Amino acid sequence: MKNDPFRASFESLEEFADMVSEVLHCPITIEDANHRLLAYSTHDDRTDPARIATIIGRRVPEKVINSLWKEGVIPSLLNSRDPIRVKTVDEIGLGNRVAVSIWKNDEVLGFIWALEIEKTLGEEEMDCLKRAADATKNKLIQLQNRKNKKEEQFQEFFWQLLTSHLSSNEEIINKFHALQISPPTLFGIAVFQFTKELGRDDEKHIAYLLKTIQLPKILLHTIDHQQLILFISLDGTQQPVNKLNAFCELFVAKMKERFGIESIVQGYSSVYCDLVKVEKAYKEAGTVLSIKRKFPIEAKDIHGYQSLGIYKYIDVLIEKAGTDQNENYSLKRLQEYDKKNNTDLVETLEVFLNKDSNVHEAACALNVHTNTLNYRLKRISEIGEINLKDPNQKITLYLDLKLEKFK
Amino acid sequence: MKNDPFRASFESLEEFADMVSEVLHCPITIEDANHRLLAYSTHDDRTDPARIATIIGRRVPEKVINSLWKEGVIPSLLNSRDPIRVKTVDEIGLGNRVAVSIWKNDEVLGFIWALEIEKTLGEEEMDCLKRAADATKNKLIQLQNRKNKKEEQFQEFFWQLLTSHLSSNEEIINKFHALQISPPTLFGIAVFQFTKELGRDDEKHIAYLLKTIQLPKILLHTIDHQQLILFISLDGTQQPVNKLNAFCELFVAKMKERFGIESIVQGYSSVYCDLVKVEKAYKEAGTVLSIKRKFPIEAKDIHGYQSLGIYKYIDVLIEKAGTDQNENYSLKRLQEYDKKNNTDLVETLEVFLNKDSNVHEAACALNVHTNTLNYRLKRISEIGEINLKDPNQKITLYLDLKLEKFK
DNA sequence: GAACGTTTTGTGTAAATCCACAAATAGAAT
DNA sequence: ATTCTATTTGTGGATTTACACAAAACGTTC
């Protein structure tokens, strides 16, 4: 075995990257397990767009990560200690390169990338890269320790926010600065409910995903039994609520796609500026989850506290309806008619209302001709003595229909 | 003065009617103050459709009464003790005739009608008719006294119903029969709130109107301070609620038109079969009135408990919204935008929702082009992050808009 | 099986909606 | 005054609605 150039100690990861670059005659990039840039070689100025974007953004761009997952590159790196060759993917500006993962026992700490510009690495050089990966291990462990300590501080701070332990806005902002996070001017809290207690592996998966999804920015996150709680900055977003919603759906989709974790129930709060309202926001997300538990079908596609809509009021409505015990006359009449004549007027009405009074859509949903639906609606308004152009009446019917389901 | 044939005493009003008929050589009809048939001559079989209908129905048909009011005939009869000539009104089958009112002091007790078929009454015969009217006075006073006693029994029974003094359905039905009213299988309670304490004159006006409006049937009525309370039978009506509503509006319109009594606030209950529920119905009508007091503009056109719609729930909603103190994010954003840019997005949204999402109507109401409204709606959904096709979101906005008005 | 009422589907038309695009207007910032 | 942006209004065209009327299908009753 020839002399190993990486045995020598080195001051910084940058220095080490340059050294590897010189030995292999190609640009080198070192990332942590979450694809954040740790170091890159500078002596060689040949590069490709993906690498430039990585260096500029201090992280691998999300679309590049997505592509590498789809191509199976990252799964392979997570499974094998040997270098892997990645072929050019033009759409994302990724040139030919070789990658190797950095291991500590059974855990991947990071990756080394070597760009194959103008030359291709031979077997010996691949082996050399593998040894380089081994040599960075200790350095990465140190980094991780430092990060873990910081992570603990984050955790503590987040729980202080969630329990309103910090009462003044100023105090909170100072703490943010102390942790070197710029405090958001607009934020939301999201909670994801898993089907089982979250273990160390899940935590890593989650952390990985949160780090690689680049927008919106997850400033803080923590895990509480079966729940993942996120503190999300929405600064600079045009439509914060929509953004938040899109993120939550994306997160759930990726968890399933990448790690096969299913049945995650999601809920997120209103959007706030006032940092004192973190606890309120946290409770709102909890409310969403609890309503989803009660009304799994109806609230299936509702994730945000904003969009809870009438369900926000449903408990008091149920209570009120219970004490007054007044049935809706129109519904009663329709139900009687349905029973007597074997028709589906009540169901028709409900679908029609669910579809926002759109005859076309409702007819499709019911698998009937639009004229049929129109005929039924005419009958409904006759029998139930309903004016289907009066929003107040329609809303009442909508509410009473929903209420009836949960009696 | 020549000998007065009406001085002689007579057994019954029928006998008297025949006598007058023979003297004047024309058919005679005698009515009470509420246009109920008291007697009619039978010796002369010439007649007209209006008279036939009156005799068949034991009362003057409603449309004939309406016509006589419009023509000013009834007002004149109520003002003057002299006979009045009425010209043919073909549409309602009314031939030429002469009428005179029957007086006791300053009060009209009834009317005598003489049909002018093939002949016209001369001055002397007109005078004769006037004397005939005077001669019926005592007979009518007796009738009235008997009726007053019955009226008192009705009053007592009605209040027993209103206060749930009678607890079993059977007991109530027996009482109905005892008072010679056939118990309704479907009924409602209506309450009319006047602006002042109701005096004897008002009572008479009301009684008159109730007796002359023929459908639906007012089985019982009573007056309580500023309120008129009605027990209305809805038997045999296809659309009881709509019928009830139409009646209430008609009553208020007629009170204004005929007696100049304005600002009546109306409220009516749900429709019930169970006679034990009269008190509940009475309370419902009261609830409508109290909500109209709180929301005079919004609930202006709502009279029925059924159609209260969301206002039925508004108190608990206000309470809930108060304790939670969560503003609607979308509305907040829109309000901010309105303030900043001097626009009317919130108002636009409200009108749009009030008009049941009908672009055309809403645009008219706002006095803008439909395209303008469409543009605004697009902006509204962008700025408020609202999906205007989601009924749940729209309902929430509607509710929150209404709630905001009463904070 | 004939007669009946109710429901469903098809046809046609005037009106309304949705959309994109262009022009005119108004207000604010520079 | 000019530029810029947001708003309002106009035009046109494909789609959808509302409504009326006719024909077909279905279930019930006799």
PDB file of N, CA, C and O in Angstrom, chain A residues 239-242 280 302 305-310 312-313 315 317 320 326 329 353-354 356 382 385 388-389 391-392 394-396 398 400, chain B residues 239-242 280 302 305-310 312-313 315 317 320 325-326 329 353-354 356 382 385 388-389 391-392 394-396 398 400:
ATOM      1  N   GLN A 239     -47.607  35.168  -0.207  1.00  0.00           N
ATOM      2  CA  GLN A 239     -48.822  34.578   0.344  1.00  0.00           C
ATOM      3  C   GLN A 239     -48.452  33.580   1.431  1.00  0.00           C
ATOM      4  O   GLN A 239     -48.380  32.380   1.176  1.00  0.00           O
ATOM      5  N   PRO A 240     -48.187  34.100   2.618  1.00  0.00           N
ATOM      6  CA  PRO A 240     -47.638  33.258   3.679  1.00  0.00           C
ATOM      7  C   PRO A 240     -48.474  32.019   3.974  1.00  0.00           C
ATOM      8  O   PRO A 240     -47.930  30.929   4.134  1.00  0.00           O
ATOM      9  N   VAL A 241     -49.780  32.178   4.018  1.00  0.00           N
ATOM     10  CA  VAL A 241     -50.618  31.029   4.383  1.00  0.00           C
ATOM     11  C   VAL A 241     -50.520  29.945   3.309  1.00  0.00           C
ATOM     12  O   VAL A 241     -50.345  28.764   3.604  1.00  0.00           O
ATOM     13  N   ASN A 242     -50.627  30.372   2.062  1.00  0.00           N
ATOM     14  CA  ASN A 242     -50.526  29.391   0.985  1.00  0.00           C
ATOM     15  C   ASN A 242     -49.171  28.708   0.987  1.00  0.00           C
ATOM     16  O   ASN A 242     -49.051  27.506   0.751  1.00  0.00           O
ATOM     17  N   LYS A 280     -49.765  30.627  21.551  1.00  0.00           N
ATOM     18  CA  LYS A 280     -51.105  30.648  20.969  1.00  0.00           C
ATOM     19  C   LYS A 280     -51.098  29.889  19.641  1.00  0.00           C
ATOM     20  O   LYS A 280     -51.989  29.082  19.358  1.00  0.00           O
ATOM     21  N   ILE A 302     -58.039  20.042   5.304  1.00  0.00           N
ATOM     22  CA  ILE A 302     -57.814  21.287   6.030  1.00  0.00           C
ATOM     23  C   ILE A 302     -56.599  21.094   6.921  1.00  0.00           C
ATOM     24  O   ILE A 302     -56.561  20.173   7.720  1.00  0.00           O
ATOM     25  N   TYR A 305     -55.158  26.590  10.609  1.00  0.00           N
ATOM     26  CA  TYR A 305     -56.174  27.081  11.539  1.00  0.00           C
ATOM     27  C   TYR A 305     -57.116  28.038  10.823  1.00  0.00           C
ATOM     28  O   TYR A 305     -58.313  28.042  11.070  1.00  0.00           O
ATOM     29  N   GLN A 306     -56.543  28.855   9.919  1.00  0.00           N
ATOM     30  CA  GLN A 306     -57.365  29.767   9.113  1.00  0.00           C
ATOM     31  C   GLN A 306     -58.474  29.023   8.402  1.00  0.00           C
ATOM     32  O   GLN A 306     -59.608  29.455   8.365  1.00  0.00           O
ATOM     33  N   SER A 307     -58.084  27.929   7.770  1.00  0.00           N
ATOM     34  CA  SER A 307     -59.022  27.276   6.865  1.00  0.00           C
ATOM     35  C   SER A 307     -59.962  26.323   7.598  1.00  0.00           C
ATOM     36  O   SER A 307     -60.792  25.677   6.971  1.00  0.00           O
ATOM     37  N   LEU A 308     -59.851  26.254   8.917  1.00  0.00           N
ATOM     38  CA  LEU A 308     -60.806  25.456   9.680  1.00  0.00           C
ATOM     39  C   LEU A 308     -62.222  25.911   9.389  1.00  0.00           C
ATOM     40  O   LEU A 308     -63.149  25.115   9.367  1.00  0.00           O
ATOM     41  N   GLY A 309     -62.340  27.225   9.157  1.00  0.00           N
ATOM     42  CA  GLY A 309     -63.648  27.758   8.798  1.00  0.00           C
ATOM     43  C   GLY A 309     -64.667  27.460   9.872  1.00  0.00           C
ATOM     44  O   GLY A 309     -64.420  27.672  11.058  1.00  0.00           O
ATOM     45  N   ILE A 310     -65.800  26.925   9.457  1.00  0.00           N
ATOM     46  CA  ILE A 310     -66.881  26.706  10.405  1.00  0.00           C
ATOM     47  C   ILE A 310     -66.508  25.708  11.487  1.00  0.00           C
ATOM     48  O   ILE A 310     -67.102  25.703  12.549  1.00  0.00           O
ATOM     49  N   LYS A 312     -64.135  25.739  13.293  1.00  0.00           N
ATOM     50  CA  LYS A 312     -63.637  26.479  14.428  1.00  0.00           C
ATOM     51  C   LYS A 312     -64.767  26.680  15.443  1.00  0.00           C
ATOM     52  O   LYS A 312     -64.550  26.790  16.634  1.00  0.00           O
ATOM     53  N   TYR A 313     -65.974  26.772  14.910  1.00  0.00           N
ATOM     54  CA  TYR A 313     -67.119  27.066  15.761  1.00  0.00           C
ATOM     55  C   TYR A 313     -67.951  25.825  16.059  1.00  0.00           C
ATOM     56  O   TYR A 313     -68.982  25.912  16.712  1.00  0.00           O
ATOM     57  N   ASP A 315     -67.936  23.198  17.840  1.00  0.00           N
ATOM     58  CA  ASP A 315     -68.278  22.692  19.164  1.00  0.00           C
ATOM     59  C   ASP A 315     -69.385  23.515  19.816  1.00  0.00           C
ATOM     60  O   ASP A 315     -70.338  22.968  20.363  1.00  0.00           O
ATOM     61  N   LEU A 317     -71.541  25.254  18.235  1.00  0.00           N
ATOM     62  CA  LEU A 317     -72.763  25.052  17.454  1.00  0.00           C
ATOM     63  C   LEU A 317     -73.448  23.754  17.856  1.00  0.00           C
ATOM     64  O   LEU A 317     -74.667  23.702  18.009  1.00  0.00           O
ATOM     65  N   LYS A 320     -75.127  24.357  21.144  1.00  0.00           N
ATOM     66  CA  LYS A 320     -76.330  25.186  20.981  1.00  0.00           C
ATOM     67  C   LYS A 320     -77.464  24.368  20.359  1.00  0.00           C
ATOM     68  O   LYS A 320     -78.598  24.399  20.848  1.00  0.00           O
ATOM     69  N   ASN A 326     -83.813  22.165  18.078  1.00  0.00           N
ATOM     70  CA  ASN A 326     -84.726  22.448  16.977  1.00  0.00           C
ATOM     71  C   ASN A 326     -84.160  21.865  15.692  1.00  0.00           C
ATOM     72  O   ASN A 326     -83.039  22.120  15.311  1.00  0.00           O
ATOM     73  N   TYR A 329     -86.373  22.646   9.664  1.00  0.00           N
ATOM     74  CA  TYR A 329     -87.635  22.265   9.024  1.00  0.00           C
ATOM     75  C   TYR A 329     -87.416  21.765   7.602  1.00  0.00           C
ATOM     76  O   TYR A 329     -87.939  20.723   7.206  1.00  0.00           O
ATOM     77  N   LEU A 353     -74.072  21.960  -2.118  1.00  0.00           N
ATOM     78  CA  LEU A 353     -73.507  22.993  -1.243  1.00  0.00           C
ATOM     79  C   LEU A 353     -72.000  22.819  -1.096  1.00  0.00           C
ATOM     80  O   LEU A 353     -71.246  23.789  -1.092  1.00  0.00           O
ATOM     81  N   ASN A 354     -71.562  21.574  -0.986  1.00  0.00           N
ATOM     82  CA  ASN A 354     -70.126  21.327  -0.875  1.00  0.00           C
ATOM     83  C   ASN A 354     -69.381  21.847  -2.094  1.00  0.00           C
ATOM     84  O   ASN A 354     -68.250  22.306  -1.989  1.00  0.00           O
ATOM     85  N   ASP A 356     -69.975  24.384  -3.687  1.00  0.00           N
ATOM     86  CA  ASP A 356     -70.137  25.826  -3.793  1.00  0.00           C
ATOM     87  C   ASP A 356     -71.218  26.215  -4.792  1.00  0.00           C
ATOM     88  O   ASP A 356     -71.048  27.150  -5.579  1.00  0.00           O
ATOM     89  N   GLU A 382     -88.812  23.541  -3.532  1.00  0.00           N
ATOM     90  CA  GLU A 382     -90.255  23.461  -3.323  1.00  0.00           C
ATOM     91  C   GLU A 382     -90.579  22.730  -2.019  1.00  0.00           C
ATOM     92  O   GLU A 382     -91.313  23.226  -1.173  1.00  0.00           O
ATOM     93  N   GLU A 385     -89.037  24.331   0.964  1.00  0.00           N
ATOM     94  CA  GLU A 385     -89.316  25.776   0.990  1.00  0.00           C
ATOM     95  C   GLU A 385     -88.034  26.565   1.213  1.00  0.00           C
ATOM     96  O   GLU A 385     -87.903  27.367   2.133  1.00  0.00           O
ATOM     97  N   LEU A 388     -82.705  28.943  -2.760  1.00  0.00           N
ATOM     98  CA  LEU A 388     -81.293  28.587  -2.926  1.00  0.00           C
ATOM     99  C   LEU A 388     -80.439  29.758  -3.410  1.00  0.00           C
ATOM    100  O   LEU A 388     -79.278  29.586  -3.769  1.00  0.00           O
ATOM    101  N   LYS A 389     -81.008  30.941  -3.424  1.00  0.00           N
ATOM    102  CA  LYS A 389     -80.203  32.114  -3.757  1.00  0.00           C
ATOM    103  C   LYS A 389     -79.958  32.970  -2.518  1.00  0.00           C
ATOM    104  O   LYS A 389     -79.399  34.051  -2.615  1.00  0.00           O
ATOM    105  N   PRO A 391     -77.993  33.410   0.657  1.00  0.00           N
ATOM    106  CA  PRO A 391     -76.810  32.850   1.315  1.00  0.00           C
ATOM    107  C   PRO A 391     -77.069  32.452   2.763  1.00  0.00           C
ATOM    108  O   PRO A 391     -76.548  31.457   3.237  1.00  0.00           O
ATOM    109  N   ASN A 392     -77.886  33.226   3.436  1.00  0.00           N
ATOM    110  CA  ASN A 392     -78.168  32.913   4.837  1.00  0.00           C
ATOM    111  C   ASN A 392     -78.831  31.538   4.959  1.00  0.00           C
ATOM    112  O   ASN A 392     -78.444  30.714   5.792  1.00  0.00           O
ATOM    113  N   LYS A 394     -78.692  29.094   2.780  1.00  0.00           N
ATOM    114  CA  LYS A 394     -77.770  28.051   2.350  1.00  0.00           C
ATOM    115  C   LYS A 394     -76.742  27.741   3.428  1.00  0.00           C
ATOM    116  O   LYS A 394     -76.420  26.581   3.692  1.00  0.00           O
ATOM    117  N   ILE A 395     -76.243  28.794   4.030  1.00  0.00           N
ATOM    118  CA  ILE A 395     -75.251  28.596   5.085  1.00  0.00           C
ATOM    119  C   ILE A 395     -75.855  27.787   6.222  1.00  0.00           C
ATOM    120  O   ILE A 395     -75.236  26.877   6.759  1.00  0.00           O
ATOM    121  N   THR A 396     -77.088  28.132   6.567  1.00  0.00           N
ATOM    122  CA  THR A 396     -77.736  27.403   7.646  1.00  0.00           C
ATOM    123  C   THR A 396     -77.891  25.934   7.292  1.00  0.00           C
ATOM    124  O   THR A 396     -77.636  25.054   8.115  1.00  0.00           O
ATOM    125  N   TYR A 398     -76.056  24.271   5.255  1.00  0.00           N
ATOM    126  CA  TYR A 398     -74.708  23.699   5.269  1.00  0.00           C
ATOM    127  C   TYR A 398     -74.315  23.349   6.705  1.00  0.00           C
ATOM    128  O   TYR A 398     -73.910  22.226   7.004  1.00  0.00           O
ATOM    129  N   ASP A 400     -76.263  22.994   9.334  1.00  0.00           N
ATOM    130  CA  ASP A 400     -77.122  21.982   9.942  1.00  0.00           C
ATOM    131  C   ASP A 400     -76.828  20.600   9.376  1.00  0.00           C
ATOM    132  O   ASP A 400     -76.918  19.595  10.092  1.00  0.00           O
TER     133      ASP A 400
ATOM    134  N   GLN B 239     -97.123  24.899   0.891  1.00  0.00           N
ATOM    135  CA  GLN B 239     -95.868  25.409   1.433  1.00  0.00           C
ATOM    136  C   GLN B 239     -96.157  26.283   2.635  1.00  0.00           C
ATOM    137  O   GLN B 239     -96.183  27.508   2.539  1.00  0.00           O
ATOM    138  N   PRO B 240     -96.338  25.630   3.782  1.00  0.00           N
ATOM    139  CA  PRO B 240     -96.808  26.357   4.977  1.00  0.00           C
ATOM    140  C   PRO B 240     -95.931  27.545   5.350  1.00  0.00           C
ATOM    141  O   PRO B 240     -96.451  28.609   5.684  1.00  0.00           O
ATOM    142  N   VAL B 241     -94.625  27.364   5.284  1.00  0.00           N
ATOM    143  CA  VAL B 241     -93.754  28.449   5.724  1.00  0.00           C
ATOM    144  C   VAL B 241     -93.884  29.647   4.796  1.00  0.00           C
ATOM    145  O   VAL B 241     -94.013  30.799   5.243  1.00  0.00           O
ATOM    146  N   ASN B 242     -93.862  29.372   3.502  1.00  0.00           N
ATOM    147  CA  ASN B 242     -94.008  30.475   2.554  1.00  0.00           C
ATOM    148  C   ASN B 242     -95.357  31.161   2.714  1.00  0.00           C
ATOM    149  O   ASN B 242     -95.458  32.386   2.632  1.00  0.00           O
ATOM    150  N   LYS B 280     -93.595  26.936  22.874  1.00  0.00           N
ATOM    151  CA  LYS B 280     -92.287  26.955  22.218  1.00  0.00           C
ATOM    152  C   LYS B 280     -92.348  27.855  20.985  1.00  0.00           C
ATOM    153  O   LYS B 280     -91.453  28.671  20.744  1.00  0.00           O
ATOM    154  N   ILE B 302     -86.109  39.190   7.434  1.00  0.00           N
ATOM    155  CA  ILE B 302     -86.310  37.878   8.023  1.00  0.00           C
ATOM    156  C   ILE B 302     -87.464  37.973   9.011  1.00  0.00           C
ATOM    157  O   ILE B 302     -87.439  38.793   9.911  1.00  0.00           O
ATOM    158  N   TYR B 305     -88.765  32.111  12.129  1.00  0.00           N
ATOM    159  CA  TYR B 305     -87.713  31.491  12.933  1.00  0.00           C
ATOM    160  C   TYR B 305     -86.833  30.610  12.055  1.00  0.00           C
ATOM    161  O   TYR B 305     -85.622  30.572  12.227  1.00  0.00           O
ATOM    162  N   GLN B 306     -87.475  29.923  11.103  1.00  0.00           N
ATOM    163  CA  GLN B 306     -86.719  29.096  10.149  1.00  0.00           C
ATOM    164  C   GLN B 306     -85.641  29.906   9.453  1.00  0.00           C
ATOM    165  O   GLN B 306     -84.514  29.483   9.302  1.00  0.00           O
ATOM    166  N   SER B 307     -86.051  31.067   8.979  1.00  0.00           N
ATOM    167  CA  SER B 307     -85.160  31.816   8.099  1.00  0.00           C
ATOM    168  C   SER B 307     -84.174  32.678   8.869  1.00  0.00           C
ATOM    169  O   SER B 307     -83.388  33.397   8.278  1.00  0.00           O
ATOM    170  N   LEU B 308     -84.206  32.582  10.200  1.00  0.00           N
ATOM    171  CA  LEU B 308     -83.190  33.288  10.974  1.00  0.00           C
ATOM    172  C   LEU B 308     -81.813  32.864  10.534  1.00  0.00           C
ATOM    173  O   LEU B 308     -80.875  33.646  10.534  1.00  0.00           O
ATOM    174  N   GLY B 309     -81.708  31.599  10.149  1.00  0.00           N
ATOM    175  CA  GLY B 309     -80.435  31.093   9.639  1.00  0.00           C
ATOM    176  C   GLY B 309     -79.344  31.270  10.662  1.00  0.00           C
ATOM    177  O   GLY B 309     -79.502  30.924  11.831  1.00  0.00           O
ATOM    178  N   ILE B 310     -78.244  31.859  10.228  1.00  0.00           N
ATOM    179  CA  ILE B 310     -77.094  31.959  11.112  1.00  0.00           C
ATOM    180  C   ILE B 310     -77.383  32.818  12.329  1.00  0.00           C
ATOM    181  O   ILE B 310     -76.715  32.704  13.344  1.00  0.00           O
ATOM    182  N   LYS B 312     -79.625  32.576  14.276  1.00  0.00           N
ATOM    183  CA  LYS B 312     -80.058  31.702  15.359  1.00  0.00           C
ATOM    184  C   LYS B 312     -78.868  31.372  16.259  1.00  0.00           C
ATOM    185  O   LYS B 312     -78.999  31.145  17.440  1.00  0.00           O
ATOM    186  N   TYR B 313     -77.707  31.354  15.607  1.00  0.00           N
ATOM    187  CA  TYR B 313     -76.505  30.951  16.345  1.00  0.00           C
ATOM    188  C   TYR B 313     -75.652  32.148  16.745  1.00  0.00           C
ATOM    189  O   TYR B 313     -74.586  31.986  17.318  1.00  0.00           O
ATOM    190  N   ASP B 315     -75.536  34.523  18.834  1.00  0.00           N
ATOM    191  CA  ASP B 315     -75.099  34.862  20.194  1.00  0.00           C
ATOM    192  C   ASP B 315     -73.954  33.965  20.650  1.00  0.00           C
ATOM    193  O   ASP B 315     -72.957  34.452  21.192  1.00  0.00           O
ATOM    194  N   LEU B 317     -71.924  32.439  18.728  1.00  0.00           N
ATOM    195  CA  LEU B 317     -70.761  32.747  17.897  1.00  0.00           C
ATOM    196  C   LEU B 317     -70.043  33.986  18.406  1.00  0.00           C
ATOM    197  O   LEU B 317     -68.813  34.022  18.482  1.00  0.00           O
ATOM    198  N   LYS B 320     -68.152  32.989  21.472  1.00  0.00           N
ATOM    199  CA  LYS B 320     -66.970  32.192  21.125  1.00  0.00           C
ATOM    200  C   LYS B 320     -65.872  33.084  20.534  1.00  0.00           C
ATOM    201  O   LYS B 320     -64.716  33.012  20.929  1.00  0.00           O
ATOM    202  N   GLN B 325     -60.843  35.517  20.753  1.00  0.00           N
ATOM    203  CA  GLN B 325     -60.289  36.727  20.144  1.00  0.00           C
ATOM    204  C   GLN B 325     -59.308  36.459  19.011  1.00  0.00           C
ATOM    205  O   GLN B 325     -58.206  36.963  18.991  1.00  0.00           O
ATOM    206  N   ASN B 326     -59.744  35.640  18.092  1.00  0.00           N
ATOM    207  CA  ASN B 326     -58.909  35.499  16.900  1.00  0.00           C
ATOM    208  C   ASN B 326     -59.547  36.240  15.746  1.00  0.00           C
ATOM    209  O   ASN B 326     -60.702  36.038  15.401  1.00  0.00           O
ATOM    210  N   TYR B 329     -57.724  36.193   9.536  1.00  0.00           N
ATOM    211  CA  TYR B 329     -56.511  36.667   8.866  1.00  0.00           C
ATOM    212  C   TYR B 329     -56.824  37.350   7.543  1.00  0.00           C
ATOM    213  O   TYR B 329     -56.329  38.440   7.243  1.00  0.00           O
ATOM    214  N   LEU B 353     -70.787  38.335  -1.161  1.00  0.00           N
ATOM    215  CA  LEU B 353     -71.291  37.198  -0.387  1.00  0.00           C
ATOM    216  C   LEU B 353     -72.785  37.348  -0.101  1.00  0.00           C
ATOM    217  O   LEU B 353     -73.540  36.380  -0.168  1.00  0.00           O
ATOM    218  N   ASN B 354     -73.198  38.565   0.197  1.00  0.00           N
ATOM    219  CA  ASN B 354     -74.625  38.793   0.442  1.00  0.00           C
ATOM    220  C   ASN B 354     -75.452  38.429  -0.781  1.00  0.00           C
ATOM    221  O   ASN B 354     -76.575  37.963  -0.656  1.00  0.00           O
ATOM    222  N   ASP B 356     -74.993  36.134  -2.719  1.00  0.00           N
ATOM    223  CA  ASP B 356     -74.841  34.713  -3.024  1.00  0.00           C
ATOM    224  C   ASP B 356     -73.839  34.463  -4.145  1.00  0.00           C
ATOM    225  O   ASP B 356     -74.075  33.647  -5.036  1.00  0.00           O
ATOM    226  N   GLU B 382     -56.211  36.983  -3.800  1.00  0.00           N
ATOM    227  CA  GLU B 382     -54.752  37.042  -3.682  1.00  0.00           C
ATOM    228  C   GLU B 382     -54.329  37.603  -2.326  1.00  0.00           C
ATOM    229  O   GLU B 382     -53.548  36.992  -1.602  1.00  0.00           O
ATOM    230  N   GLU B 385     -55.661  35.633   0.508  1.00  0.00           N
ATOM    231  CA  GLU B 385     -55.372  34.201   0.338  1.00  0.00           C
ATOM    232  C   GLU B 385     -56.649  33.390   0.537  1.00  0.00           C
ATOM    233  O   GLU B 385     -56.707  32.469   1.347  1.00  0.00           O
ATOM    234  N   LEU B 388     -62.276  31.506  -3.301  1.00  0.00           N
ATOM    235  CA  LEU B 388     -63.693  31.884  -3.326  1.00  0.00           C
ATOM    236  C   LEU B 388     -64.585  30.779  -3.891  1.00  0.00           C
ATOM    237  O   LEU B 388     -65.765  30.992  -4.130  1.00  0.00           O
ATOM    238  N   LYS B 389     -64.019  29.615  -4.112  1.00  0.00           N
ATOM    239  CA  LYS B 389     -64.849  28.490  -4.531  1.00  0.00           C
ATOM    240  C   LYS B 389     -65.003  27.482  -3.391  1.00  0.00           C
ATOM    241  O   LYS B 389     -65.565  26.415  -3.582  1.00  0.00           O
ATOM    242  N   PRO B 391     -66.741  26.641  -0.166  1.00  0.00           N
ATOM    243  CA  PRO B 391     -67.873  27.107   0.635  1.00  0.00           C
ATOM    244  C   PRO B 391     -67.509  27.313   2.099  1.00  0.00           C
ATOM    245  O   PRO B 391     -67.989  28.241   2.736  1.00  0.00           O
ATOM    246  N   ASN B 392     -66.653  26.462   2.610  1.00  0.00           N
ATOM    247  CA  ASN B 392     -66.268  26.590   4.019  1.00  0.00           C
ATOM    248  C   ASN B 392     -65.596  27.941   4.266  1.00  0.00           C
ATOM    249  O   ASN B 392     -65.912  28.637   5.229  1.00  0.00           O
ATOM    250  N   LYS B 394     -65.886  30.636   2.434  1.00  0.00           N
ATOM    251  CA  LYS B 394     -66.824  31.724   2.210  1.00  0.00           C
ATOM    252  C   LYS B 394     -67.775  31.888   3.389  1.00  0.00           C
ATOM    253  O   LYS B 394     -68.069  33.000   3.820  1.00  0.00           O
ATOM    254  N   ILE B 395     -68.233  30.760   3.895  1.00  0.00           N
ATOM    255  CA  ILE B 395     -69.149  30.814   5.027  1.00  0.00           C
ATOM    256  C   ILE B 395     -68.467  31.473   6.211  1.00  0.00           C
ATOM    257  O   ILE B 395     -69.042  32.308   6.902  1.00  0.00           O
ATOM    258  N   THR B 396     -67.211  31.099   6.431  1.00  0.00           N
ATOM    259  CA  THR B 396     -66.480  31.678   7.546  1.00  0.00           C
ATOM    260  C   THR B 396     -66.341  33.181   7.378  1.00  0.00           C
ATOM    261  O   THR B 396     -66.537  33.949   8.320  1.00  0.00           O
ATOM    262  N   TYR B 398     -68.303  35.094   5.702  1.00  0.00           N
ATOM    263  CA  TYR B 398     -69.640  35.656   5.892  1.00  0.00           C
ATOM    264  C   TYR B 398     -69.937  35.820   7.382  1.00  0.00           C
ATOM    265  O   TYR B 398     -70.311  36.895   7.844  1.00  0.00           O
ATOM    266  N   ASP B 400     -67.810  35.833   9.877  1.00  0.00           N
ATOM    267  CA  ASP B 400     -66.912  36.757  10.551  1.00  0.00           C
ATOM    268  C   ASP B 400     -67.236  38.210  10.198  1.00  0.00           C
ATOM    269  O   ASP B 400     -67.088  39.110  11.024  1.00  0.00           O
TER     270      ASP B 400
END
